Amino acid sequence: MTIDRPLISVIIPVFNTCGYLIDLFQNIKTQELTNVELIFVDDGSTDGSDLLLDKLGSQICAKVFHQPNQGVAAARNKGIANAKGTYLCFIDPDDKISDNYFALLLYGVKNSNADIILTSWAEVYGKESNLHTLVKQNSSLETMQRLNPIETISTILKSRNMIGGVVWGKVFKSTL
């Protein structure tokens, strides 16, 4: 996949998560990857994650960067510094994304020109899951709530366990 300017850069920081990487790569392989740039940043892993990233990353044309351990924020920042996408999306190595996650994100950014898109997410513990969503099930893009910048920041800051201070479950325009 050669892209001059992908629409979405997906940044995945990795530190000692070898046990999750195969599942994550299998999950990503089922996705629509046109206009999507995948960036993995190994943050000094010592459990073999670094070697597994190199092996698996080449199978899906992902960019893989390595750095000494500096923490998740530094790993994400390295990904941002190397991202070419118009939008940025963050996934953690232990996340499972829905089967059509990237296709929905692409549809959303192409048709909304939003600065930030907030997605639904589910907490999963064994066989139990709890869905968190800002919109009604089966909503279309046209019926989704559109917030002005003040409303968006207020929603993010006031949200206790919906979207809070995490970067996953969101897509940000890279110019932000």
PDB file of C-alpha atoms in Angstrom:
ATOM      1  CA  MET A   1       0.000   0.000   0.000  1.00  0.00           C
ATOM      2  CA  THR A   2       1.723   3.188  -1.165  1.00  0.00           C
ATOM      3  CA  ILE A   3      -0.071   6.351  -0.176  1.00  0.00           C
ATOM      4  CA  ASP A   4       1.238   9.887  -0.679  1.00  0.00           C
ATOM      5  CA  ARG A   5      -1.162  11.416   1.805  1.00  0.00           C
ATOM      6  CA  PRO A   6      -3.346   8.928   3.688  1.00  0.00           C
ATOM      7  CA  LEU A   7      -6.617  10.180   5.075  1.00  0.00           C
ATOM      8  CA  ILE A   8      -6.095   8.547   8.493  1.00  0.00           C
ATOM      9  CA  SER A   9      -2.868   7.708  10.318  1.00  0.00           C
ATOM     10  CA  VAL A  10      -3.411   5.065  12.994  1.00  0.00           C
ATOM     11  CA  ILE A  11      -0.831   5.256  15.778  1.00  0.00           C
ATOM     12  CA  ILE A  12      -0.277   2.267  18.052  1.00  0.00           C
ATOM     13  CA  PRO A  13       2.229   2.568  20.918  1.00  0.00           C
ATOM     14  CA  VAL A  14       3.677  -0.774  22.033  1.00  0.00           C
ATOM     15  CA  PHE A  15       5.479  -1.689  25.240  1.00  0.00           C
ATOM     16  CA  ASN A  16       5.748  -5.321  26.371  1.00  0.00           C
ATOM     17  CA  THR A  17       2.427  -6.382  24.870  1.00  0.00           C
ATOM     18  CA  CYS A  18       3.653  -9.387  22.906  1.00  0.00           C
ATOM     19  CA  GLY A  19       0.666 -11.445  24.073  1.00  0.00           C
ATOM     20  CA  TYR A  20      -1.796  -9.057  22.380  1.00  0.00           C
ATOM     21  CA  LEU A  21      -0.037  -8.309  19.101  1.00  0.00           C
ATOM     22  CA  ILE A  22      -1.040 -11.369  17.076  1.00  0.00           C
ATOM     23  CA  ASP A  23      -4.727 -10.790  17.858  1.00  0.00           C
ATOM     24  CA  LEU A  24      -4.403  -7.094  17.035  1.00  0.00           C
ATOM     25  CA  PHE A  25      -2.720  -7.839  13.698  1.00  0.00           C
ATOM     26  CA  GLN A  26      -5.413 -10.403  12.836  1.00  0.00           C
ATOM     27  CA  ASN A  27      -8.030  -7.767  13.711  1.00  0.00           C
ATOM     28  CA  ILE A  28      -6.310  -5.155  11.529  1.00  0.00           C
ATOM     29  CA  LYS A  29      -5.956  -7.550   8.573  1.00  0.00           C
ATOM     30  CA  THR A  30      -9.778  -7.718   8.310  1.00  0.00           C
ATOM     31  CA  GLN A  31     -10.042  -3.928   7.944  1.00  0.00           C
ATOM     32  CA  GLU A  32     -10.396  -1.664   4.916  1.00  0.00           C
ATOM     33  CA  LEU A  33      -6.882  -0.216   4.759  1.00  0.00           C
ATOM     34  CA  THR A  34      -7.216   2.033   1.702  1.00  0.00           C
ATOM     35  CA  ASN A  35      -6.297   5.590   2.746  1.00  0.00           C
ATOM     36  CA  VAL A  36      -5.118   4.300   6.140  1.00  0.00           C
ATOM     37  CA  GLU A  37      -1.513   4.518   7.336  1.00  0.00           C
ATOM     38  CA  LEU A  38      -0.533   2.177  10.178  1.00  0.00           C
ATOM     39  CA  ILE A  39       2.232   3.313  12.535  1.00  0.00           C
ATOM     40  CA  PHE A  40       3.539   1.155  15.376  1.00  0.00           C
ATOM     41  CA  VAL A  41       5.997   2.623  17.867  1.00  0.00           C
ATOM     42  CA  ASP A  42       7.886   0.117  20.003  1.00  0.00           C
ATOM     43  CA  ASP A  43       8.779   1.901  23.235  1.00  0.00           C
ATOM     44  CA  GLY A  44      11.752  -0.218  24.297  1.00  0.00           C
ATOM     45  CA  SER A  45       9.948  -3.535  24.744  1.00  0.00           C
ATOM     46  CA  THR A  46      11.884  -6.335  26.443  1.00  0.00           C
ATOM     47  CA  ASP A  47       9.405  -9.197  25.913  1.00  0.00           C
ATOM     48  CA  GLY A  48       9.915  -9.780  22.178  1.00  0.00           C
ATOM     49  CA  SER A  49       7.241  -7.299  21.072  1.00  0.00           C
ATOM     50  CA  ASP A  50       9.886  -5.403  19.104  1.00  0.00           C
ATOM     51  CA  LEU A  51      10.813  -8.442  16.987  1.00  0.00           C
ATOM     52  CA  LEU A  52       7.189  -9.505  16.526  1.00  0.00           C
ATOM     53  CA  LEU A  53       6.294  -5.977  15.351  1.00  0.00           C
ATOM     54  CA  ASP A  54       9.010  -6.087  12.699  1.00  0.00           C
ATOM     55  CA  LYS A  55       7.764  -9.460  11.455  1.00  0.00           C
ATOM     56  CA  LEU A  56       4.019  -8.729  11.519  1.00  0.00           C
ATOM     57  CA  GLY A  57       4.307  -5.093  10.446  1.00  0.00           C
ATOM     58  CA  SER A  58       5.848  -6.040   7.113  1.00  0.00           C
ATOM     59  CA  GLN A  59       2.854  -8.300   6.400  1.00  0.00           C
ATOM     60  CA  ILE A  60       0.413  -5.379   6.457  1.00  0.00           C
ATOM     61  CA  CYS A  61       2.705  -2.608   5.161  1.00  0.00           C
ATOM     62  CA  ALA A  62       2.832  -0.905   8.552  1.00  0.00           C
ATOM     63  CA  LYS A  63       5.534   1.517   9.556  1.00  0.00           C
ATOM     64  CA  VAL A  64       7.374   0.303  12.658  1.00  0.00           C
ATOM     65  CA  PHE A  65       9.561   2.594  14.735  1.00  0.00           C
ATOM     66  CA  HIS A  66      11.713   1.663  17.719  1.00  0.00           C
ATOM     67  CA  GLN A  67      12.859   3.916  20.540  1.00  0.00           C
ATOM     68  CA  PRO A  68      14.271   3.463  24.039  1.00  0.00           C
ATOM     69  CA  ASN A  69      11.553   3.270  26.700  1.00  0.00           C
ATOM     70  CA  GLN A  70      10.183   6.766  27.291  1.00  0.00           C
ATOM     71  CA  GLY A  71       6.529   6.085  28.062  1.00  0.00           C
ATOM     72  CA  VAL A  72       3.292   5.925  26.109  1.00  0.00           C
ATOM     73  CA  ALA A  73       3.064   9.699  25.523  1.00  0.00           C
ATOM     74  CA  ALA A  74       6.535   9.797  23.936  1.00  0.00           C
ATOM     75  CA  ALA A  75       5.658   6.765  21.792  1.00  0.00           C
ATOM     76  CA  ARG A  76       2.458   8.436  20.577  1.00  0.00           C
ATOM     77  CA  ASN A  77       4.366  11.660  19.917  1.00  0.00           C
ATOM     78  CA  LYS A  78       6.895   9.747  17.783  1.00  0.00           C
ATOM     79  CA  GLY A  79       3.977   8.314  15.835  1.00  0.00           C
ATOM     80  CA  ILE A  80       2.465  11.764  15.381  1.00  0.00           C
ATOM     81  CA  ALA A  81       5.814  13.157  14.201  1.00  0.00           C
ATOM     82  CA  ASN A  82       5.963  10.472  11.501  1.00  0.00           C
ATOM     83  CA  ALA A  83       2.270  10.518  10.528  1.00  0.00           C
ATOM     84  CA  LYS A  84       1.233  11.783   7.108  1.00  0.00           C
ATOM     85  CA  GLY A  85      -2.532  11.500   7.562  1.00  0.00           C
ATOM     86  CA  THR A  86      -5.046  14.310   7.497  1.00  0.00           C
ATOM     87  CA  TYR A  87      -6.533  12.695  10.622  1.00  0.00           C
ATOM     88  CA  LEU A  88      -4.961  10.849  13.548  1.00  0.00           C
ATOM     89  CA  CYS A  89      -6.447   7.808  15.264  1.00  0.00           C
ATOM     90  CA  PHE A  90      -4.976   6.032  18.279  1.00  0.00           C
ATOM     91  CA  ILE A  91      -5.332   2.364  19.179  1.00  0.00           C
ATOM     92  CA  ASP A  92      -3.729   0.535  22.092  1.00  0.00           C
ATOM     93  CA  PRO A  93      -2.233  -2.939  21.543  1.00  0.00           C
ATOM     94  CA  ASP A  94      -4.811  -4.605  23.801  1.00  0.00           C
ATOM     95  CA  ASP A  95      -7.761  -3.056  21.912  1.00  0.00           C
ATOM     96  CA  LYS A  96     -10.075  -4.962  19.613  1.00  0.00           C
ATOM     97  CA  ILE A  97     -11.625  -2.796  16.951  1.00  0.00           C
ATOM     98  CA  SER A  98     -14.936  -3.532  15.260  1.00  0.00           C
ATOM     99  CA  ASP A  99     -14.825  -5.334  11.922  1.00  0.00           C
ATOM    100  CA  ASN A 100     -15.569  -2.189   9.928  1.00  0.00           C
ATOM    101  CA  TYR A 101     -13.887   0.361  12.223  1.00  0.00           C
ATOM    102  CA  PHE A 102     -11.577   2.000   9.669  1.00  0.00           C
ATOM    103  CA  ALA A 103     -14.280   2.023   6.958  1.00  0.00           C
ATOM    104  CA  LEU A 104     -16.644   3.841   9.335  1.00  0.00           C
ATOM    105  CA  LEU A 105     -13.932   6.309  10.346  1.00  0.00           C
ATOM    106  CA  LEU A 106     -13.131   6.966   6.684  1.00  0.00           C
ATOM    107  CA  TYR A 107     -16.808   7.512   5.917  1.00  0.00           C
ATOM    108  CA  GLY A 108     -17.111   9.861   8.881  1.00  0.00           C
ATOM    109  CA  VAL A 109     -14.117  12.023   8.054  1.00  0.00           C
ATOM    110  CA  LYS A 110     -14.935  12.167   4.326  1.00  0.00           C
ATOM    111  CA  ASN A 111     -18.521  13.237   4.936  1.00  0.00           C
ATOM    112  CA  SER A 112     -18.274  15.479   7.972  1.00  0.00           C
ATOM    113  CA  ASN A 113     -15.036  17.468   7.760  1.00  0.00           C
ATOM    114  CA  ALA A 114     -15.127  17.348  11.571  1.00  0.00           C
ATOM    115  CA  ASP A 115     -12.103  18.305  13.649  1.00  0.00           C
ATOM    116  CA  ILE A 116     -12.794  15.476  16.113  1.00  0.00           C
ATOM    117  CA  ILE A 117     -14.947  12.376  15.764  1.00  0.00           C
ATOM    118  CA  LEU A 118     -15.875  10.476  18.923  1.00  0.00           C
ATOM    119  CA  THR A 119     -16.711   6.785  18.585  1.00  0.00           C
ATOM    120  CA  SER A 120     -18.576   4.299  20.718  1.00  0.00           C
ATOM    121  CA  TRP A 121     -16.596   1.734  22.675  1.00  0.00           C
ATOM    122  CA  ALA A 122     -17.172  -1.291  24.859  1.00  0.00           C
ATOM    123  CA  GLU A 123     -15.542  -2.489  28.043  1.00  0.00           C
ATOM    124  CA  VAL A 124     -15.034  -6.242  27.811  1.00  0.00           C
ATOM    125  CA  TYR A 125     -14.334  -8.464  30.795  1.00  0.00           C
ATOM    126  CA  GLY A 126     -14.344 -12.123  29.810  1.00  0.00           C
ATOM    127  CA  LYS A 127     -17.761 -12.742  28.244  1.00  0.00           C
ATOM    128  CA  GLU A 128     -19.311  -9.597  29.701  1.00  0.00           C
ATOM    129  CA  SER A 129     -19.314  -6.288  27.843  1.00  0.00           C
ATOM    130  CA  ASN A 130     -20.679  -2.830  28.471  1.00  0.00           C
ATOM    131  CA  LEU A 131     -21.272  -0.569  25.440  1.00  0.00           C
ATOM    132  CA  HIS A 132     -20.663   3.167  25.820  1.00  0.00           C
ATOM    133  CA  THR A 133     -22.086   5.370  23.103  1.00  0.00           C
ATOM    134  CA  LEU A 134     -22.916   8.999  22.486  1.00  0.00           C
ATOM    135  CA  VAL A 135     -25.565   8.236  19.865  1.00  0.00           C
ATOM    136  CA  LYS A 136     -28.487   5.869  19.488  1.00  0.00           C
ATOM    137  CA  GLN A 137     -27.818   2.438  18.002  1.00  0.00           C
ATOM    138  CA  ASN A 138     -28.023   2.370  14.182  1.00  0.00           C
ATOM    139  CA  SER A 139     -27.724   6.151  13.873  1.00  0.00           C
ATOM    140  CA  SER A 140     -26.601   7.515  10.543  1.00  0.00           C
ATOM    141  CA  LEU A 141     -23.966  10.176  10.076  1.00  0.00           C
ATOM    142  CA  GLU A 142     -26.721  12.627   9.231  1.00  0.00           C
ATOM    143  CA  THR A 143     -28.465  12.092  12.579  1.00  0.00           C
ATOM    144  CA  MET A 144     -25.352  12.199  14.720  1.00  0.00           C
ATOM    145  CA  GLN A 145     -24.851  15.076  17.059  1.00  0.00           C
ATOM    146  CA  ARG A 146     -22.609  17.851  15.789  1.00  0.00           C
ATOM    147  CA  LEU A 147     -20.953  19.963  18.435  1.00  0.00           C
ATOM    148  CA  ASN A 148     -19.234  23.297  18.191  1.00  0.00           C
ATOM    149  CA  PRO A 149     -15.675  23.479  19.617  1.00  0.00           C
ATOM    150  CA  ILE A 150     -16.794  24.613  23.097  1.00  0.00           C
ATOM    151  CA  GLU A 151     -19.420  21.843  23.310  1.00  0.00           C
ATOM    152  CA  THR A 152     -16.872  19.248  22.173  1.00  0.00           C
ATOM    153  CA  ILE A 153     -14.264  20.186  24.783  1.00  0.00           C
ATOM    154  CA  SER A 154     -16.970  20.421  27.450  1.00  0.00           C
ATOM    155  CA  THR A 155     -18.267  16.940  26.535  1.00  0.00           C
ATOM    156  CA  ILE A 156     -14.777  15.466  26.689  1.00  0.00           C
ATOM    157  CA  LEU A 157     -13.906  17.126  30.016  1.00  0.00           C
ATOM    158  CA  LYS A 158     -17.236  16.460  31.761  1.00  0.00           C
ATOM    159  CA  SER A 159     -17.591  12.884  30.597  1.00  0.00           C
ATOM    160  CA  ARG A 160     -16.815  10.573  33.513  1.00  0.00           C
ATOM    161  CA  ASN A 161     -16.597   7.144  31.969  1.00  0.00           C
ATOM    162  CA  MET A 162     -17.713   7.781  28.411  1.00  0.00           C
ATOM    163  CA  ILE A 163     -14.788   9.378  26.619  1.00  0.00           C
ATOM    164  CA  GLY A 164     -12.801  11.181  29.287  1.00  0.00           C
ATOM    165  CA  GLY A 165      -9.103  11.819  28.968  1.00  0.00           C
ATOM    166  CA  VAL A 166      -8.142   8.966  26.664  1.00  0.00           C
ATOM    167  CA  VAL A 167      -7.101   9.371  23.041  1.00  0.00           C
ATOM    168  CA  TRP A 168      -8.478   6.075  21.724  1.00  0.00           C
ATOM    169  CA  GLY A 169     -12.055   6.034  20.471  1.00  0.00           C
ATOM    170  CA  LYS A 170     -11.519   9.343  18.705  1.00  0.00           C
ATOM    171  CA  VAL A 171     -10.204  10.680  15.427  1.00  0.00           C
ATOM    172  CA  PHE A 172      -8.474  14.070  15.420  1.00  0.00           C
ATOM    173  CA  LYS A 173      -7.707  16.345  12.490  1.00  0.00           C
ATOM    174  CA  SER A 174      -3.913  16.424  12.408  1.00  0.00           C
ATOM    175  CA  THR A 175      -3.890  20.212  12.206  1.00  0.00           C
ATOM    176  CA  LEU A 176      -5.194  20.332  15.769  1.00  0.00           C
TER     177      LEU A 176
END
